[in-house]
Coordinates of C-alpha atoms and ligand atoms in Angstrom, one line a residue:
M1 CA 0.0 0.0 0.0
L2 CA 1.5 3.3 -1.0
P3 CA 1.9 5.5 2.0
A4 CA 1.5 8.7 0.0
R5 CA -0.6 11.3 1.7
A6 CA -4.2 11.0 0.4
C7 CA -6.0 14.2 -0.4
N8 CA -7.5 15.9 2.6
L9 CA -11.1 15.8 1.6
Q10 CA -12.3 19.3 2.0
G11 CA -15.9 19.0 0.9
C12 CA -16.6 15.4 0.5
P13 CA -19.4 13.9 2.6
G14 CA -19.2 10.2 3.0
K15 CA -21.4 8.0 0.7
G16 CA -24.9 7.9 2.1
T17 CA -24.2 10.9 4.4
V18 CA -27.2 13.0 5.2
L19 CA -26.2 16.6 5.3
K20 CA -27.7 19.2 7.6
F21 CA -26.9 22.6 6.5
R22 CA -27.7 25.8 8.4
G23 CA -31.1 24.7 9.4
Q24 CA -32.2 23.8 5.9
K25 CA -33.9 20.5 4.9
P26 CA -31.3 17.7 4.9
M27 CA -30.6 16.2 1.4
E28 CA -29.3 12.8 0.4
K29 CA -25.7 12.9 -0.9
G30 CA -25.0 13.0 -4.5
V31 CA -27.9 14.5 -6.5
D32 CA -27.4 13.0 -9.9
N33 CA -28.1 16.0 -12.0
W34 CA -25.9 18.3 -9.8
P35 CA -24.2 20.1 -12.7
E36 CA -27.6 21.4 -13.9
Q37 CA -28.7 22.3 -10.4
L38 CA -25.4 24.0 -9.7
R39 CA -25.8 26.0 -12.9
D40 CA -29.3 27.0 -12.0
R41 CA -28.6 27.9 -8.4
W42 CA -25.2 29.5 -8.4
S43 CA -24.5 32.5 -10.7
G44 CA -20.7 32.6 -10.5
E45 CA -18.2 31.6 -13.1
I46 CA -17.9 27.9 -13.9
Q47 CA -15.9 26.0 -16.5
W48 CA -17.1 22.5 -17.2
N49 CA -14.8 19.5 -17.8
S50 CA -11.7 21.5 -17.8
P51 CA -8.4 19.5 -17.8
M52 CA -6.6 19.9 -14.5
A53 CA -3.4 19.9 -16.5
H54 CA -4.3 23.5 -17.3
W55 CA -4.5 24.4 -13.7
C56 CA -1.4 22.7 -12.2
T57 CA 2.2 23.6 -12.8
L58 CA 3.1 19.9 -13.4
Q59 CA 0.8 20.1 -16.4
V60 CA -0.8 16.7 -15.9
G61 CA -4.3 15.6 -14.7
G62 CA -7.6 14.8 -16.2
P63 CA -10.7 16.9 -16.3
A64 CA -12.5 18.3 -13.3
R65 CA -16.3 18.2 -13.7
A66 CA -16.5 21.8 -12.8
I67 CA -14.1 24.6 -12.0
A68 CA -15.8 27.3 -10.0
T69 CA -14.2 30.7 -9.6
P70 CA -16.1 32.8 -7.1
A71 CA -15.6 36.6 -7.4
T72 CA -16.6 37.6 -3.9
R73 CA -16.7 36.2 -0.4
A74 CA -20.5 36.2 -0.6
E75 CA -20.3 34.1 -3.9
L76 CA -17.8 31.7 -2.2
Q77 CA -20.1 31.4 0.8
S78 CA -23.2 30.7 -1.4
L79 CA -21.2 28.2 -3.5
L80 CA -20.4 26.1 -0.4
V81 CA -24.1 26.2 0.6
V82 CA -25.2 24.9 -2.7
L83 CA -22.5 22.3 -2.9
A84 CA -23.4 21.0 0.6
E85 CA -27.0 20.9 -0.3
L86 CA -26.3 18.9 -3.5
G87 CA -23.8 16.7 -1.7
V88 CA -21.0 17.4 -4.2
C89 CA -17.4 16.9 -3.4
W90 CA -15.2 20.0 -3.7
R91 CA -11.6 21.0 -3.3
V92 CA -10.1 24.5 -3.2
I93 CA -6.9 25.2 -5.0
G94 CA -4.7 28.2 -5.6
R95 CA -2.2 28.2 -8.4
G96 CA -1.8 24.4 -8.5
S97 CA 1.9 24.6 -7.9
N98 CA 1.9 21.8 -5.3
L99 CA -0.6 19.5 -6.8
L100 CA -0.6 16.2 -8.6
V101 CA -4.1 15.4 -10.0
S102 CA -4.8 11.9 -11.3
D103 CA -5.4 11.2 -15.0
A104 CA -9.0 10.3 -14.1
G105 CA -9.5 13.9 -13.1
Y106 CA -11.8 15.0 -10.3
D107 CA -15.5 14.1 -10.2
G108 CA -16.6 17.2 -8.3
V109 CA -16.0 20.9 -8.1
I110 CA -12.6 22.5 -8.0
V111 CA -12.9 25.9 -6.3
V112 CA -10.3 28.4 -7.5
L113 CA -9.5 31.5 -5.5
G114 CA -7.9 33.5 -8.2
R115 CA -7.2 37.0 -9.1
K116 CA -10.6 38.2 -7.8
F117 CA -9.4 37.3 -4.3
A118 CA -6.2 39.2 -4.5
A119 CA -6.5 42.5 -2.6
I120 CA -3.6 43.7 -0.4
E121 CA -4.1 46.4 2.2
Q122 CA -1.9 48.0 4.8
Q123 CA -3.8 48.2 8.1
T124 CA -3.6 51.4 10.2
G125 CA -1.6 51.3 13.4
E126 CA 1.4 49.1 14.3
K127 CA 1.5 46.0 16.4
D128 CA 4.6 45.1 18.4
G129 CA 6.5 47.7 16.3
K130 CA 5.5 45.9 13.1
I131 CA 3.3 46.9 10.2
Q132 CA 0.0 45.0 9.7
V133 CA -0.9 43.9 6.2
R134 CA -4.0 42.1 5.2
V135 CA -4.0 40.0 2.0
E136 CA -6.6 37.8 0.3
A137 CA -5.9 34.2 -0.3
G138 CA -6.0 34.3 -4.1
C139 CA -3.2 36.9 -4.4
S140 CA -0.1 35.4 -5.9
L141 CA 2.9 35.3 -3.5
M142 CA 5.0 37.0 -6.1
K143 CA 2.6 39.9 -6.3
L144 CA 2.6 40.2 -2.5
V145 CA 6.4 40.0 -2.4
N146 CA 6.7 42.8 -5.0
W147 CA 4.1 44.9 -3.2
C148 CA 6.0 44.5 0.1
T149 CA 9.2 45.5 -1.6
G150 CA 7.5 48.6 -3.1
Q151 CA 6.3 49.6 0.4
G152 CA 9.7 48.9 2.0
L153 CA 8.3 46.0 4.1
E154 CA 10.6 43.1 5.0
G155 CA 9.9 39.6 6.1
L156 CA 8.7 37.8 3.0
E157 CA 11.8 38.0 0.8
F158 CA 12.2 34.2 1.3
A159 CA 9.0 33.7 -0.8
A160 CA 10.4 35.5 -3.9
G161 CA 10.1 32.9 -6.7
I162 CA 7.6 30.6 -5.0
P163 CA 4.8 30.4 -7.6
G164 CA 1.8 29.8 -5.4
S165 CA -1.1 31.8 -4.1
V166 CA -1.1 33.3 -0.6
G167 CA -3.8 30.7 0.5
G168 CA -1.7 27.8 -0.8
A169 CA 1.4 29.2 0.9
V170 CA -0.5 29.5 4.2
V171 CA -1.9 25.9 4.0
M172 CA 1.5 24.5 2.9
N173 CA 3.4 26.7 5.4
A174 CA 5.6 27.4 2.4
G175 CA 9.2 28.1 3.1
A176 CA 12.7 28.5 1.7
W177 CA 16.2 29.5 2.9
G178 CA 15.3 28.6 6.5
K179 CA 12.2 30.8 6.8
E180 CA 8.5 29.9 6.5
M181 CA 5.2 31.5 6.1
S182 CA 4.1 31.0 9.7
E183 CA 6.8 33.4 10.9
A184 CA 5.2 36.4 9.1
L185 CA 1.5 35.5 10.0
A186 CA -0.5 37.1 12.7
A187 CA -3.9 35.6 11.9
V188 CA -5.8 33.7 9.3
T189 CA -9.5 34.0 8.3
F190 CA -11.1 30.8 7.1
L191 CA -14.4 29.9 5.6
S192 CA -15.7 26.8 7.3
R193 CA -17.4 24.0 5.4
S194 CA -20.7 25.1 7.0
G195 CA -20.2 28.6 5.5
E196 CA -19.0 30.6 8.5
F197 CA -16.1 33.0 8.5
V198 CA -13.7 32.1 11.4
E199 CA -10.7 34.1 12.4
R200 CA -7.8 32.2 14.1
K201 CA -4.9 34.0 15.7
K202 CA -1.5 32.6 15.1
G203 CA -1.3 31.1 18.6
D204 CA -4.3 29.0 17.8
L205 CA -3.0 27.7 14.5
A206 CA -1.2 24.3 14.3
F207 CA 1.7 24.9 11.8
S208 CA 4.4 22.3 11.2
Y209 CA 6.9 21.7 8.4
R210 CA 5.0 22.4 5.1
H211 CA 1.7 22.0 6.8
L212 CA -1.1 23.9 8.5
E213 CA -4.0 22.0 10.1
T214 CA -6.9 23.7 8.4
E215 CA -9.7 21.4 9.6
S216 CA -10.8 21.3 5.9
M217 CA -11.6 25.0 5.9
I218 CA -10.8 27.5 3.2
V219 CA -8.2 30.1 3.8
V220 CA -9.7 33.4 2.7
V221 CA -7.5 36.1 4.2
A222 CA -4.1 36.2 5.8
D223 CA -3.0 38.9 8.3
L224 CA 0.7 39.5 8.3
L225 CA 3.1 41.4 10.5
L226 CA 6.1 42.9 8.6
Q227 CA 9.0 45.0 9.5
A228 CA 9.7 48.4 8.0
G229 CA 13.0 48.2 6.1
D230 CA 15.1 49.7 3.4
R231 CA 13.4 49.3 0.0
Q232 CA 16.6 48.9 -2.0
A233 CA 18.1 46.3 0.4
I234 CA 14.8 44.3 0.3
E235 CA 14.9 44.4 -3.5
K236 CA 18.5 43.3 -3.6
R237 CA 17.8 40.3 -1.3
C238 CA 14.8 39.2 -3.4
S239 CA 16.8 39.5 -6.6
Q240 CA 19.7 37.5 -5.1
L241 CA 17.3 34.7 -3.9
M242 CA 15.7 34.6 -7.4
R243 CA 19.1 34.2 -8.9
D244 CA 20.0 31.4 -6.5
R245 CA 16.7 29.6 -7.5
K246 CA 17.6 29.9 -11.2
E247 CA 21.0 28.4 -10.5
K248 CA 19.8 25.5 -8.3
Q249 CA 16.5 24.6 -9.8
P250 CA 15.4 23.3 -13.2
Q251 CA 14.2 26.0 -15.6
G252 CA 11.8 25.6 -18.5
Q253 CA 10.4 22.2 -17.4
A254 CA 7.0 21.8 -15.7
N255 CA 7.4 20.8 -12.1
A256 CA 5.8 21.3 -8.6
G257 CA 8.9 22.4 -6.7
S258 CA 10.4 20.0 -4.2
F259 CA 8.4 16.8 -4.7
F260 CA 9.3 15.2 -1.3
K261 CA 9.6 16.5 2.2
N262 CA 13.0 16.6 3.7
P263 CA 13.1 13.8 6.3
A264 CA 13.7 15.2 9.9
G265 CA 17.3 14.9 11.1
L266 CA 18.6 13.4 7.9
P267 CA 20.2 14.7 4.7
A268 CA 17.8 16.6 2.4
A269 CA 15.5 14.5 0.2
G270 CA 17.4 15.8 -2.9
K271 CA 20.7 14.5 -1.5
L272 CA 19.2 11.1 -0.7
I273 CA 17.7 10.8 -4.2
Q274 CA 20.9 11.9 -5.8
D275 CA 23.1 9.5 -3.7
A276 CA 20.7 6.7 -4.6
G277 CA 21.8 7.3 -8.2
L278 CA 18.4 8.5 -9.4
K279 CA 19.2 11.8 -11.1
G280 CA 17.9 11.7 -14.6
V281 CA 15.8 8.5 -14.1
R282 CA 12.6 8.5 -16.1
V283 CA 9.3 6.9 -16.1
G284 CA 7.4 7.8 -19.3
G285 CA 7.5 11.6 -19.5
A286 CA 8.3 12.1 -15.8
Q287 CA 11.9 12.5 -14.9
V288 CA 14.1 13.1 -11.8
S289 CA 15.6 16.4 -12.7
E290 CA 19.3 16.4 -13.7
V291 CA 19.6 19.8 -12.0
H292 CA 18.0 19.1 -8.6
A293 CA 17.1 15.6 -7.6
N294 CA 14.1 16.6 -5.5
F295 CA 12.4 18.1 -8.5
L296 CA 10.4 15.7 -10.7
V297 CA 9.9 17.3 -14.0
N298 CA 7.5 16.8 -16.9
I299 CA 9.7 16.5 -20.0
G300 CA 6.7 17.2 -22.2
S301 CA 4.5 14.2 -22.4
A302 CA 4.1 13.0 -18.8
T303 CA 0.9 11.6 -17.4
A304 CA -0.1 11.8 -13.7
Q305 CA 0.5 8.0 -13.6
D306 CA 4.1 8.5 -14.8
F307 CA 4.6 10.9 -11.8
L308 CA 3.0 8.4 -9.4
D309 CA 5.1 5.6 -10.8
L310 CA 8.3 7.7 -10.6
M311 CA 7.4 8.8 -7.1
R312 CA 7.0 5.2 -6.1
L313 CA 10.3 4.2 -7.7
V314 CA 12.2 6.9 -5.9
Q315 CA 10.6 6.0 -2.6
E316 CA 11.5 2.3 -3.0
K317 CA 15.1 3.0 -4.2
V318 CA 15.8 5.5 -1.4
F319 CA 14.3 3.1 1.1
E320 CA 16.4 0.2 -0.1
R321 CA 19.5 2.3 0.1
F322 CA 19.0 4.4 3.2
D323 CA 16.0 2.8 5.0
V324 CA 14.1 6.1 4.8
W325 CA 10.6 6.4 3.2
L326 CA 10.2 9.8 1.6
E327 CA 6.9 11.5 2.0
P328 CA 5.6 13.6 -0.8
E329 CA 5.3 17.3 -0.2
V330 CA 3.1 17.5 -3.3
H331 CA -0.6 17.0 -2.5
I332 CA -2.1 14.2 -4.5
L333 CA -5.7 14.5 -5.6
Ligands
FAD1 C1 9.2 26.1 -9.4 C2 8.6 25.9 -8.0 C3 9.3 26.3 -6.9 C4 8.7 26.1 -5.6 N1 9.4 26.5 -4.6 C5 8.9 26.3 -3.3 C6 9.6 26.7 -2.2 O1 10.7 27.3 -2.2 N2 9.1 26.5 -1.0 C7 7.8 25.9 -0.8 O2 7.4 25.8 0.3 N3 7.1 25.5 -1.9 C8 7.6 25.7 -3.1 N4 6.9 25.3 -4.2 C9 5.6 24.6 -4.1 C10 4.4 25.6 -4.1 O3 4.6 26.7 -4.9 C11 4.0 26.0 -2.7 O4 3.7 24.9 -1.9 C12 2.8 27.0 -2.7 O5 2.6 27.5 -1.5 C13 1.5 26.3 -3.2 O6 0.5 27.3 -3.4 P1 -0.6 27.1 -4.5 O7 -1.5 28.2 -4.5 O8 -0.1 26.7 -5.8 O9 -1.4 25.8 -3.8 P2 -2.0 24.6 -4.6 O10 -1.0 23.8 -5.3 O11 -3.1 25.1 -5.5 O12 -2.6 23.8 -3.4 C14 -1.8 23.2 -2.5 C15 -2.7 22.7 -1.3 O13 -3.3 23.7 -0.6 C16 -4.7 23.7 -0.7 N5 -5.2 25.1 -0.8 C17 -4.8 26.0 -1.8 N6 -5.4 27.1 -1.5 C18 -6.1 27.0 -0.4 C19 -7.0 27.8 0.3 N7 -7.2 29.1 -0.1 N8 -7.6 27.3 1.4 C20 -7.5 26.0 1.8 N9 -6.7 25.2 1.1 C21 -6.0 25.6 0.0 C22 -5.0 22.8 -1.9 O14 -6.3 22.1 -1.7 C23 -3.9 21.8 -1.8 O15 -4.1 20.8 -0.9 C24 7.4 25.5 -5.5 C25 6.7 25.1 -6.7 C26 7.3 25.3 -7.9 C27 6.5 24.9 -9.1

């Protein structure tokens, strides 16, 4: 049995589950004509049968039955209400830069928090001598890093070059160069599965290495605490880190960043994979990068199954050689 992390089911009631939703009449799970009902009852933007390969940086994955892109918090809230009533599985994504979706696709609704959820706002007043910034989850990390640089705010330079959304970065507790997202966060506002907005202060959030325990809620807003700094110095640090990335990471080949988590107290996953002699190894169109062994790249024609098979091969070979089972950092859907 593959010990890969299964997807955390965000909006997937168990088969036969009877949903109770905000006092409304409970409905049996899985209304057969849910696409028609969704179209009739929710007026936001939906794309039908869209290949997930178009929504993920690995560029693999079969079609999602529906991709819903709410434009406002009210639209997101009403979408969850309708999906719960229809008993339809859903999953929220950001930029798909840490996702491997199966070739079979996703028989439910992928909720995308995109550019319409991308506002950044400096809050009035300081806290503990730091500047408070509020940012919506659909904002790209790069846009946020550039905005902070422009405002002379430091603390997020490590994120320069990470291609995800703010929501994805919070959920992944994204990090690089010894720093991680949780360090800059003061609070996170979620939308719960039952459609309520819930604010959690940092002290109440369970962050760990590349993980935040979200209790299957959607990250909607992140509150950050950043330090006032010198704009040029911040810009210089960001540029240097971007150059370092270019040097150390594969360029021009679709990937999802580091594929495996670094095992605690051991050499980095990339070093273990390299020392197991796996650099350049291929399964179909998926390859262990020649540049950085913890990057699995799409050499142009990969399927999701190629990535799953290559992942398994790497796990087995590293286990044989070092008695360590590498856990994927990439979420598998
Ligand atoms: C070239 C490259 C370099 C990378 N470098 C780094 C790096 O240095 N450090 C690092 O940590 N990562 C890195 N990554 C991985 C990735 O960019 C990060 O994990 C990023 O934070 C994921 O954000 P996303 O919006 O793409 O999330 P997605 O891939 O869309 O989603 C990731 C997970 O988060 C969930 N999710 C997304 N948005 C929300 C939300 N609003 N609410 C609740 N759940 C949500 C999804 O369901 C999924 O489980 C890299 C990736 C690439 C392609």
